[in-house]
Amino acid sequence: MNPVELIRKKRDGGELSKSEIDFFFRAYLGGKLPDYQMSAMLMAIYFRSLSDVETAALCRTMVESGNVMDLSTIDVPKIDKHSTGGVGDKTSLIIAPIVSSLGVAVPMISGRGLGHTGGTLDKLNSIPNFNVNLSDAKYVSMLKKHHCALIGQTKSLAPLDKLLYALRDVTATIESIPLIASSIMSKKIASGLDGLVLDVKTGVGAFMQSLEQSRKLAKTLVEIGESYGKRVKAFITDMNEPLGFAVGNWLEVKECVECLQGKDVPDLMRVSLTLSGAMLLLADKCKTIDEGIEMSKECLRTGAAFEKFLAIAAAQGADTAPLRDLSRYPEPKHHETIVADSSGYISHINALEVGLAAVSLGAGRHKKEDVIDPKAGILFAKKVGDRVDKGEVIATVFTDKEQAIHSSAERIRLAVSLSSAPLDPMDKVLEEVK
Ligand code: URA
């Protein structure tokens, strides 16, 4: 087979056979195909897309590029949750302890922040000494003992995805439904789970900005999962406004700890509890999502979920003192408040702008090698729908980088819109994809 012919075929809108996909992508994994040819193929896929059959074939090649974890020695259902990425999206840290404290194993393999979106791995890394790089054996033993492991993609797990992901990030080929779907599902299938709940974000702060695109992505993800015999449920949730009040790694961990201790942050808890309820349903722990939500609330009320979070963190090497006493975390060097310049009701907080401001403050990366400042970020005092009076604080930005603070605060100020009429906050769970 000739790589140039295969690129041309896709460029001209043709359908690649399973063996052509396997040949082309395996050659890249083996170092026999240069980045420039893979970049051309990715761009051809970006413009021409892949059929369902091609997408399934690509996902299979990615899964088979590494090991598929054998979790058969874990005798409880293994259910994970995956979000397609957003701003202030910290539900994993709430859901994983809830669901694992209810006798379901949660094999959670997460990624770093990408572009303006935050990543669970960066949030975990803000907890002192939390080790996200476990060996395969330690991963399995965490799942056996604690029914949860919170880790990053290991070397053996879908290595082809890891290579492609890095190349897509720098060739403007991330936002492609078949590429996103095969990337996400290859890692999930290789992680050894039985079932998966998907949180597909939609809106200005998401990779898929229209409801139609998000539905299409959700359906593709579900189809791939089901073709592997996995139980899958998908929800579309809103990502126009950041989720919760906190954006930035430690600030988000702190908000999660407060929620695990019983605080109600309505939009964050609405999404988290819907997803945990759905995971419990997939695990046959309840008959309806609502029943799963009630079970989740109960383990928050008893403190079981928070205790579970501490146990997982300790088992992965973390210093749990700042989780037990949030005031023990180092303070950022600088902060600046954003105050309302008129009175009214908050009508929009642009999640994309907030995410970009968070990156500039040091909570994310402009380049792969940038070092994250775990303390950097934004803490909102108001959410969409809230009343605000002139001079009242809307948000505070935090950073160690003095040079970034004014421009980021200004960006946040411009990201917030006010209206003179009151408005109801929308439900963040937009729909379940059937
Ligand atoms: N998350 C992934 O794992 N892969 C993508 O392509 C996009 C988001």
PDB file of C-alpha atoms in Angstrom, residues 52-276:
ATOM      1  CA  ASP A  52     -18.951   4.773  11.082  1.00  0.00           C
ATOM      2  CA  VAL A  53     -17.108   1.724   9.745  1.00  0.00           C
ATOM      3  CA  GLU A  54     -13.870   3.701   9.295  1.00  0.00           C
ATOM      4  CA  THR A  55     -14.219   5.256  12.771  1.00  0.00           C
ATOM      5  CA  ALA A  56     -14.696   1.824  14.349  1.00  0.00           C
ATOM      6  CA  ALA A  57     -11.649   0.522  12.458  1.00  0.00           C
ATOM      7  CA  LEU A  58      -9.498   3.438  13.635  1.00  0.00           C
ATOM      8  CA  CYS A  59     -10.644   2.945  17.222  1.00  0.00           C
ATOM      9  CA  ARG A  60      -9.783  -0.774  17.029  1.00  0.00           C
ATOM     10  CA  THR A  61      -6.286  -0.025  15.691  1.00  0.00           C
ATOM     11  CA  MET A  62      -5.795   2.400  18.597  1.00  0.00           C
ATOM     12  CA  VAL A  63      -7.040  -0.098  21.209  1.00  0.00           C
ATOM     13  CA  GLU A  64      -4.799  -2.819  19.744  1.00  0.00           C
ATOM     14  CA  SER A  65      -1.769  -0.521  19.708  1.00  0.00           C
ATOM     15  CA  GLY A  66      -1.351  -1.268  23.450  1.00  0.00           C
ATOM     16  CA  ASN A  67      -2.605  -3.508  26.252  1.00  0.00           C
ATOM     17  CA  VAL A  68      -6.218  -3.995  27.210  1.00  0.00           C
ATOM     18  CA  MET A  69      -6.307  -4.087  31.004  1.00  0.00           C
ATOM     19  CA  ASP A  70      -7.616  -7.317  32.467  1.00  0.00           C
ATOM     20  CA  LEU A  71      -9.886  -6.377  35.378  1.00  0.00           C
ATOM     21  CA  SER A  72     -11.596  -9.781  35.571  1.00  0.00           C
ATOM     22  CA  THR A  73     -10.241 -10.329  39.100  1.00  0.00           C
ATOM     23  CA  ILE A  74     -12.295  -7.375  40.340  1.00  0.00           C
ATOM     24  CA  ASP A  75     -15.642  -8.813  41.246  1.00  0.00           C
ATOM     25  CA  VAL A  76     -17.758  -5.635  41.200  1.00  0.00           C
ATOM     26  CA  PRO A  77     -19.003  -3.721  38.144  1.00  0.00           C
ATOM     27  CA  LYS A  78     -16.388  -1.402  36.644  1.00  0.00           C
ATOM     28  CA  ILE A  79     -17.993   1.832  35.505  1.00  0.00           C
ATOM     29  CA  ASP A  80     -16.286   5.062  34.481  1.00  0.00           C
ATOM     30  CA  LYS A  81     -17.410   8.555  33.510  1.00  0.00           C
ATOM     31  CA  HIS A  82     -15.855  10.672  30.796  1.00  0.00           C
ATOM     32  CA  SER A  83     -16.366  14.300  29.941  1.00  0.00           C
ATOM     33  CA  THR A  84     -15.438  15.761  26.566  1.00  0.00           C
ATOM     34  CA  GLY A  85     -13.903  18.772  28.333  1.00  0.00           C
ATOM     35  CA  GLY A  86     -14.928  22.146  29.629  1.00  0.00           C
ATOM     36  CA  VAL A  87     -14.173  25.009  32.000  1.00  0.00           C
ATOM     37  CA  GLY A  88     -14.582  24.486  35.753  1.00  0.00           C
ATOM     38  CA  ASP A  89     -15.602  20.927  34.894  1.00  0.00           C
ATOM     39  CA  LYS A  90     -14.570  19.148  38.075  1.00  0.00           C
ATOM     40  CA  THR A  91     -17.308  16.523  38.350  1.00  0.00           C
ATOM     41  CA  SER A  92     -14.855  13.570  38.272  1.00  0.00           C
ATOM     42  CA  LEU A  93     -13.490  14.424  41.719  1.00  0.00           C
ATOM     43  CA  ILE A  94     -17.000  14.375  43.165  1.00  0.00           C
ATOM     44  CA  ILE A  95     -18.360  11.411  41.238  1.00  0.00           C
ATOM     45  CA  ALA A  96     -15.447   8.962  41.625  1.00  0.00           C
ATOM     46  CA  PRO A  97     -15.570   8.889  45.459  1.00  0.00           C
ATOM     47  CA  ILE A  98     -19.376   8.799  45.540  1.00  0.00           C
ATOM     48  CA  VAL A  99     -19.711   5.873  43.155  1.00  0.00           C
ATOM     49  CA  SER A 100     -16.751   3.896  44.505  1.00  0.00           C
ATOM     50  CA  SER A 101     -18.050   4.282  48.066  1.00  0.00           C
ATOM     51  CA  LEU A 102     -21.215   2.527  46.873  1.00  0.00           C
ATOM     52  CA  GLY A 103     -19.442  -0.667  45.776  1.00  0.00           C
ATOM     53  CA  VAL A 104     -18.744   0.121  42.123  1.00  0.00           C
ATOM     54  CA  ALA A 105     -15.170   0.134  40.796  1.00  0.00           C
ATOM     55  CA  VAL A 106     -14.262   3.379  39.022  1.00  0.00           C
ATOM     56  CA  PRO A 107     -11.218   2.921  36.758  1.00  0.00           C
ATOM     57  CA  MET A 108     -10.734   6.586  35.949  1.00  0.00           C
ATOM     58  CA  ILE A 109      -8.020   7.368  33.406  1.00  0.00           C
ATOM     59  CA  SER A 110      -7.878  11.103  32.832  1.00  0.00           C
ATOM     60  CA  GLY A 111      -6.019  13.628  30.733  1.00  0.00           C
ATOM     61  CA  ARG A 112      -4.276  16.955  31.187  1.00  0.00           C
ATOM     62  CA  GLY A 113      -5.891  20.241  30.287  1.00  0.00           C
ATOM     63  CA  LEU A 114      -6.219  20.824  26.559  1.00  0.00           C
ATOM     64  CA  GLY A 115      -6.410  24.349  25.127  1.00  0.00           C
ATOM     65  CA  HIS A 116      -8.783  26.428  27.258  1.00  0.00           C
ATOM     66  CA  THR A 117     -10.266  23.366  29.006  1.00  0.00           C
ATOM     67  CA  GLY A 118      -9.074  21.999  32.340  1.00  0.00           C
ATOM     68  CA  GLY A 119      -7.930  18.416  32.899  1.00  0.00           C
ATOM     69  CA  THR A 120      -8.584  16.112  35.849  1.00  0.00           C
ATOM     70  CA  LEU A 121      -4.916  15.133  35.885  1.00  0.00           C
ATOM     71  CA  ASP A 122      -3.810  18.744  36.466  1.00  0.00           C
ATOM     72  CA  LYS A 123      -6.363  19.104  39.260  1.00  0.00           C
ATOM     73  CA  LEU A 124      -5.081  15.918  40.947  1.00  0.00           C
ATOM     74  CA  ASN A 125      -1.513  17.127  40.545  1.00  0.00           C
ATOM     75  CA  SER A 126      -2.395  20.226  42.570  1.00  0.00           C
ATOM     76  CA  ILE A 127      -2.823  17.950  45.620  1.00  0.00           C
ATOM     77  CA  PRO A 128       0.663  17.625  47.172  1.00  0.00           C
ATOM     78  CA  ASN A 129       2.336  14.287  46.262  1.00  0.00           C
ATOM     79  CA  PHE A 130      -0.769  12.802  44.560  1.00  0.00           C
ATOM     80  CA  ASN A 131       0.736  10.156  42.257  1.00  0.00           C
ATOM     81  CA  VAL A 132      -1.175   9.803  38.987  1.00  0.00           C
ATOM     82  CA  ASN A 133       1.474   7.595  37.344  1.00  0.00           C
ATOM     83  CA  LEU A 134       0.687   4.148  38.704  1.00  0.00           C
ATOM     84  CA  SER A 135       1.994   0.896  37.252  1.00  0.00           C
ATOM     85  CA  ASP A 136      -0.584  -1.445  35.709  1.00  0.00           C
ATOM     86  CA  ALA A 137      -0.294  -3.696  38.802  1.00  0.00           C
ATOM     87  CA  LYS A 138      -0.853  -0.809  41.246  1.00  0.00           C
ATOM     88  CA  TYR A 139      -3.813   0.373  39.141  1.00  0.00           C
ATOM     89  CA  VAL A 140      -5.451  -3.038  39.511  1.00  0.00           C
ATOM     90  CA  SER A 141      -4.637  -3.235  43.220  1.00  0.00           C
ATOM     91  CA  MET A 142      -6.147   0.244  43.821  1.00  0.00           C
ATOM     92  CA  LEU A 143      -9.325  -0.905  42.104  1.00  0.00           C
ATOM     93  CA  LYS A 144      -9.421  -4.074  44.207  1.00  0.00           C
ATOM     94  CA  LYS A 145      -8.773  -2.363  47.516  1.00  0.00           C
ATOM     95  CA  HIS A 146     -10.401   1.065  47.085  1.00  0.00           C
ATOM     96  CA  HIS A 147     -12.705   0.460  44.085  1.00  0.00           C
ATOM     97  CA  CYS A 148     -11.125   3.494  42.447  1.00  0.00           C
ATOM     98  CA  ALA A 149      -7.931   4.583  40.734  1.00  0.00           C
ATOM     99  CA  LEU A 150      -7.385   8.133  39.475  1.00  0.00           C
ATOM    100  CA  ILE A 151      -4.544   7.989  36.987  1.00  0.00           C
ATOM    101  CA  GLY A 152      -3.156   9.317  33.707  1.00  0.00           C
ATOM    102  CA  GLN A 153      -2.806   7.426  30.462  1.00  0.00           C
ATOM    103  CA  THR A 154      -0.109   4.784  31.015  1.00  0.00           C
ATOM    104  CA  LYS A 155       2.526   3.973  28.375  1.00  0.00           C
ATOM    105  CA  SER A 156       0.836   0.691  27.545  1.00  0.00           C
ATOM    106  CA  LEU A 157      -2.662   2.138  27.103  1.00  0.00           C
ATOM    107  CA  ALA A 158      -3.586   3.094  23.528  1.00  0.00           C
ATOM    108  CA  PRO A 159      -0.097   4.496  22.711  1.00  0.00           C
ATOM    109  CA  LEU A 160      -1.224   5.308  19.158  1.00  0.00           C
ATOM    110  CA  ASP A 161      -3.804   7.706  20.583  1.00  0.00           C
ATOM    111  CA  LYS A 162      -1.128   9.415  22.644  1.00  0.00           C
ATOM    112  CA  LEU A 163       1.012  10.026  19.530  1.00  0.00           C
ATOM    113  CA  LEU A 164      -1.913  11.195  17.413  1.00  0.00           C
ATOM    114  CA  TYR A 165      -3.289  13.402  20.143  1.00  0.00           C
ATOM    115  CA  ALA A 166      -0.005  15.320  20.434  1.00  0.00           C
ATOM    116  CA  LEU A 167       0.106  15.760  16.646  1.00  0.00           C
ATOM    117  CA  ARG A 168      -3.556  16.817  16.420  1.00  0.00           C
ATOM    118  CA  ASP A 169      -3.005  19.399  19.132  1.00  0.00           C
ATOM    119  CA  VAL A 170      -0.434  21.222  16.973  1.00  0.00           C
ATOM    120  CA  THR A 171      -2.061  20.700  13.543  1.00  0.00           C
ATOM    121  CA  ALA A 172      -5.527  22.150  14.324  1.00  0.00           C
ATOM    122  CA  THR A 173      -7.178  18.731  13.906  1.00  0.00           C
ATOM    123  CA  ILE A 174      -8.658  18.243  17.379  1.00  0.00           C
ATOM    124  CA  GLU A 175     -12.232  19.265  16.537  1.00  0.00           C
ATOM    125  CA  SER A 176     -13.166  16.270  14.405  1.00  0.00           C
ATOM    126  CA  ILE A 177     -15.964  13.970  15.600  1.00  0.00           C
ATOM    127  CA  PRO A 178     -14.456  10.661  14.386  1.00  0.00           C
ATOM    128  CA  LEU A 179     -11.001  11.597  15.703  1.00  0.00           C
ATOM    129  CA  ILE A 180     -12.349  12.669  19.108  1.00  0.00           C
ATOM    130  CA  ALA A 181     -14.623   9.629  19.373  1.00  0.00           C
ATOM    131  CA  SER A 182     -11.949   7.069  18.474  1.00  0.00           C
ATOM    132  CA  SER A 183      -9.452   8.805  20.773  1.00  0.00           C
ATOM    133  CA  ILE A 184     -11.756   8.818  23.805  1.00  0.00           C
ATOM    134  CA  MET A 185     -13.195   5.362  23.321  1.00  0.00           C
ATOM    135  CA  SER A 186      -9.862   3.633  22.598  1.00  0.00           C
ATOM    136  CA  LYS A 187      -8.576   4.658  26.047  1.00  0.00           C
ATOM    137  CA  LYS A 188     -11.822   3.730  27.753  1.00  0.00           C
ATOM    138  CA  ILE A 189     -12.035   0.314  26.125  1.00  0.00           C
ATOM    139  CA  ALA A 190      -8.380  -0.407  26.868  1.00  0.00           C
ATOM    140  CA  SER A 191      -8.913   0.513  30.541  1.00  0.00           C
ATOM    141  CA  GLY A 192     -10.979  -2.658  31.049  1.00  0.00           C
ATOM    142  CA  LEU A 193     -14.320  -1.129  32.086  1.00  0.00           C
ATOM    143  CA  ASP A 194     -17.787  -2.699  31.798  1.00  0.00           C
ATOM    144  CA  GLY A 195     -19.753   0.509  31.368  1.00  0.00           C
ATOM    145  CA  LEU A 196     -19.299   4.204  30.721  1.00  0.00           C
ATOM    146  CA  VAL A 197     -21.292   7.370  31.307  1.00  0.00           C
ATOM    147  CA  LEU A 198     -20.440  10.149  28.881  1.00  0.00           C
ATOM    148  CA  ASP A 199     -20.804  13.837  29.576  1.00  0.00           C
ATOM    149  CA  VAL A 200     -20.714  15.537  26.191  1.00  0.00           C
ATOM    150  CA  LYS A 201     -20.346  19.257  26.684  1.00  0.00           C
ATOM    151  CA  THR A 202     -21.944  21.778  24.372  1.00  0.00           C
ATOM    152  CA  GLY A 203     -21.587  25.555  24.103  1.00  0.00           C
ATOM    153  CA  VAL A 204     -18.929  28.236  23.745  1.00  0.00           C
ATOM    154  CA  GLY A 205     -16.580  26.605  26.269  1.00  0.00           C
ATOM    155  CA  ALA A 206     -16.801  23.116  24.716  1.00  0.00           C
ATOM    156  CA  PHE A 207     -15.029  21.586  21.712  1.00  0.00           C
ATOM    157  CA  MET A 208     -18.461  21.000  20.151  1.00  0.00           C
ATOM    158  CA  GLN A 209     -20.238  24.340  20.180  1.00  0.00           C
ATOM    159  CA  SER A 210     -23.580  23.373  18.640  1.00  0.00           C
ATOM    160  CA  LEU A 211     -26.147  20.999  20.054  1.00  0.00           C
ATOM    161  CA  GLU A 212     -26.297  19.172  16.729  1.00  0.00           C
ATOM    162  CA  GLN A 213     -22.536  18.484  16.698  1.00  0.00           C
ATOM    163  CA  SER A 214     -22.603  17.428  20.349  1.00  0.00           C
ATOM    164  CA  ARG A 215     -25.449  14.975  19.667  1.00  0.00           C
ATOM    165  CA  LYS A 216     -23.531  13.527  16.756  1.00  0.00           C
ATOM    166  CA  LEU A 217     -20.416  13.096  18.890  1.00  0.00           C
ATOM    167  CA  ALA A 218     -22.471  11.512  21.698  1.00  0.00           C
ATOM    168  CA  LYS A 219     -24.102   9.045  19.303  1.00  0.00           C
ATOM    169  CA  THR A 220     -20.735   8.077  17.779  1.00  0.00           C
ATOM    170  CA  LEU A 221     -19.250   7.496  21.256  1.00  0.00           C
ATOM    171  CA  VAL A 222     -22.217   5.364  22.326  1.00  0.00           C
ATOM    172  CA  GLU A 223     -22.112   3.291  19.128  1.00  0.00           C
ATOM    173  CA  ILE A 224     -18.416   2.528  19.490  1.00  0.00           C
ATOM    174  CA  GLY A 225     -18.853   1.552  23.162  1.00  0.00           C
ATOM    175  CA  GLU A 226     -21.816  -0.693  22.413  1.00  0.00           C
ATOM    176  CA  SER A 227     -19.976  -2.359  19.548  1.00  0.00           C
ATOM    177  CA  TYR A 228     -17.491  -3.544  22.200  1.00  0.00           C
ATOM    178  CA  GLY A 229     -20.322  -4.889  24.360  1.00  0.00           C
ATOM    179  CA  LYS A 230     -20.044  -2.056  26.907  1.00  0.00           C
ATOM    180  CA  ARG A 231     -23.010  -0.460  28.641  1.00  0.00           C
ATOM    181  CA  VAL A 232     -22.996   3.223  27.711  1.00  0.00           C
ATOM    182  CA  LYS A 233     -25.152   6.241  28.556  1.00  0.00           C
ATOM    183  CA  ALA A 234     -24.544   9.751  27.271  1.00  0.00           C
ATOM    184  CA  PHE A 235     -25.767  13.153  28.389  1.00  0.00           C
ATOM    185  CA  ILE A 236     -25.411  16.544  26.751  1.00  0.00           C
ATOM    186  CA  THR A 237     -24.618  19.210  29.327  1.00  0.00           C
ATOM    187  CA  ASP A 238     -24.232  22.942  28.988  1.00  0.00           C
ATOM    188  CA  MET A 239     -20.792  24.526  28.754  1.00  0.00           C
ATOM    189  CA  ASN A 240     -21.646  28.146  27.984  1.00  0.00           C
ATOM    190  CA  GLU A 241     -20.942  29.231  31.566  1.00  0.00           C
ATOM    191  CA  PRO A 242     -18.167  27.609  33.680  1.00  0.00           C
ATOM    192  CA  LEU A 243     -19.433  24.840  35.964  1.00  0.00           C
ATOM    193  CA  GLY A 244     -19.497  25.841  39.637  1.00  0.00           C
ATOM    194  CA  PHE A 245     -17.757  28.905  41.038  1.00  0.00           C
ATOM    195  CA  ALA A 246     -14.100  27.841  40.760  1.00  0.00           C
ATOM    196  CA  VAL A 247     -11.819  27.633  37.705  1.00  0.00           C
ATOM    197  CA  GLY A 248      -8.179  26.620  38.231  1.00  0.00           C
ATOM    198  CA  ASN A 249      -6.680  23.479  39.639  1.00  0.00           C
ATOM    199  CA  TRP A 250      -6.459  23.812  43.430  1.00  0.00           C
ATOM    200  CA  LEU A 251      -9.468  26.154  43.513  1.00  0.00           C
ATOM    201  CA  GLU A 252     -11.469  23.389  41.827  1.00  0.00           C
ATOM    202  CA  VAL A 253     -10.185  20.675  44.167  1.00  0.00           C
ATOM    203  CA  LYS A 254     -11.186  22.920  47.056  1.00  0.00           C
ATOM    204  CA  GLU A 255     -14.695  23.367  45.643  1.00  0.00           C
ATOM    205  CA  CYS A 256     -14.999  19.582  45.238  1.00  0.00           C
ATOM    206  CA  VAL A 257     -13.908  18.990  48.832  1.00  0.00           C
ATOM    207  CA  GLU A 258     -16.542  21.472  50.008  1.00  0.00           C
ATOM    208  CA  CYS A 259     -19.181  19.666  47.924  1.00  0.00           C
ATOM    209  CA  LEU A 260     -18.058  16.278  49.255  1.00  0.00           C
ATOM    210  CA  GLN A 261     -18.491  17.789  52.729  1.00  0.00           C
ATOM    211  CA  GLY A 262     -22.077  18.718  51.919  1.00  0.00           C
ATOM    212  CA  LYS A 263     -22.015  22.149  50.236  1.00  0.00           C
ATOM    213  CA  ASP A 264     -24.570  22.563  47.458  1.00  0.00           C
ATOM    214  CA  VAL A 265     -23.197  24.277  44.358  1.00  0.00           C
ATOM    215  CA  PRO A 266     -26.404  23.850  42.334  1.00  0.00           C
ATOM    216  CA  ASP A 267     -25.167  23.567  38.724  1.00  0.00           C
ATOM    217  CA  LEU A 268     -22.110  21.512  39.655  1.00  0.00           C
ATOM    218  CA  MET A 269     -24.092  19.136  41.853  1.00  0.00           C
ATOM    219  CA  ARG A 270     -26.897  18.814  39.306  1.00  0.00           C
ATOM    220  CA  VAL A 271     -24.445  17.542  36.682  1.00  0.00           C
ATOM    221  CA  SER A 272     -22.383  15.450  39.126  1.00  0.00           C
ATOM    222  CA  LEU A 273     -25.389  13.718  40.679  1.00  0.00           C
ATOM    223  CA  THR A 274     -27.018  12.989  37.309  1.00  0.00           C
ATOM    224  CA  LEU A 275     -23.812  11.334  36.130  1.00  0.00           C
ATOM    225  CA  SER A 276     -23.254   9.406  39.372  1.00  0.00           C
TER     226      SER A 276
END
